[in-house]
Short mmCIF file of C-alpha atoms in Angstrom, two decimals:
data_model
loop_
_atom_site.label_atom_id
_atom_site.label_comp_id
_atom_site.label_asym_id
_atom_site.label_seq_id
_atom_site.Cartn_x
_atom_site.Cartn_y
_atom_site.Cartn_z
CA MET A 1472 -23.87 37.82 24.74
CA ARG A 1473 -21.77 38.20 21.63
CA THR A 1474 -23.13 40.80 19.24
CA HIS A 1475 -24.51 39.66 15.80
CA THR A 1476 -21.14 41.19 14.20
CA ALA A 1477 -19.19 39.32 16.47
CA LEU A 1478 -20.90 35.83 15.90
CA GLN A 1479 -20.62 36.41 12.05
CA ARG A 1480 -16.95 36.90 12.40
CA ALA A 1481 -16.48 34.11 14.79
CA THR A 1482 -18.29 31.62 12.46
CA HIS A 1483 -16.26 33.41 9.62
CA SER A 1484 -13.22 32.47 11.21
CA GLU A 1485 -14.15 28.94 12.25
CA SER A 1486 -15.29 28.24 8.66
CA TRP A 1487 -11.93 29.46 7.27
CA GLN A 1488 -9.83 27.32 10.16
CA GLU A 1489 -11.94 24.28 9.14
CA ALA A 1490 -11.18 24.59 5.50
CA ASP A 1491 -7.56 25.08 6.35
CA ARG A 1492 -7.64 21.72 8.34
CA THR A 1493 -9.34 20.15 5.14
CA ARG A 1494 -6.62 21.66 2.97
CA GLN A 1495 -3.96 20.28 5.01
CA ARG A 1496 -5.49 16.86 5.29
CA ALA A 1497 -6.03 16.50 1.69
CA THR A 1498 -2.39 17.73 0.93
CA THR A 1499 -0.85 15.28 3.54
CA GLU A 1500 -2.69 12.06 2.44
CA PRO A 1501 -1.11 12.17 -1.22
CA LEU A 1502 2.39 13.27 0.19
CA LYS A 1503 2.42 10.16 2.32
CA ALA A 1504 1.25 7.95 -0.66
CA MET A 1505 3.93 9.38 -2.81
CA ALA A 1506 6.66 8.62 -0.13
CA VAL A 1507 5.51 5.02 -0.03
CA LEU A 1508 5.58 4.64 -3.61
CA ASP A 1509 9.00 6.08 -3.70
CA THR A 1510 10.19 3.85 -1.14
CA THR A 1511 8.68 1.03 -3.29
CA MET A 1512 10.30 2.10 -6.46
CA ALA A 1513 13.51 2.25 -4.89
CA GLN A 1514 13.31 -1.44 -3.37
CA THR A 1515 12.03 -2.74 -6.68
CA GLN A 1516 15.01 -1.24 -8.57
CA ARG A 1517 17.40 -2.70 -6.02
CA GLU A 1518 16.10 -5.90 -6.46
CA LEU A 1519 15.96 -5.64 -10.12
CA LYS A 1520 19.61 -4.90 -10.04
CA GLU A 1521 20.19 -7.84 -7.98
CA GLU A 1522 18.04 -10.13 -10.27
CA ALA A 1523 20.00 -9.13 -13.10
CA ASN A 1524 23.31 -9.89 -11.43
CA LEU A 1525 22.24 -13.32 -10.69
CA PRO A 1526 23.73 -15.24 -13.71
CA ALA A 1527 26.83 -13.78 -13.22
CA VAL A 1528 27.07 -14.93 -9.45
CA ALA A 1529 25.65 -18.37 -10.71
CA ASP A 1530 28.68 -18.55 -13.26
CA ALA A 1531 31.06 -17.57 -10.69
CA VAL A 1532 29.86 -20.51 -8.22
CA ILE A 1533 29.87 -22.99 -10.89
CA GLN A 1534 33.46 -21.96 -11.84
CA LEU A 1535 34.51 -22.25 -8.28
CA ALA A 1536 32.86 -25.60 -7.86
CA GLN A 1537 34.81 -26.98 -10.57
#
């Protein structure tokens, strides 16, 4: 049987471990969300550049067709 002090120490250690796991989960989820947003922003920027280039491409195709 554990002594009272040993039980307190174990409980204290378990509490700190649970707090650390909670902190890690709380940190990981926002980082994942930020990574998704970063990827989305990069894709959106690529698509906007392509869209800005469409009139020039259309003009080139029209010139070739004539």
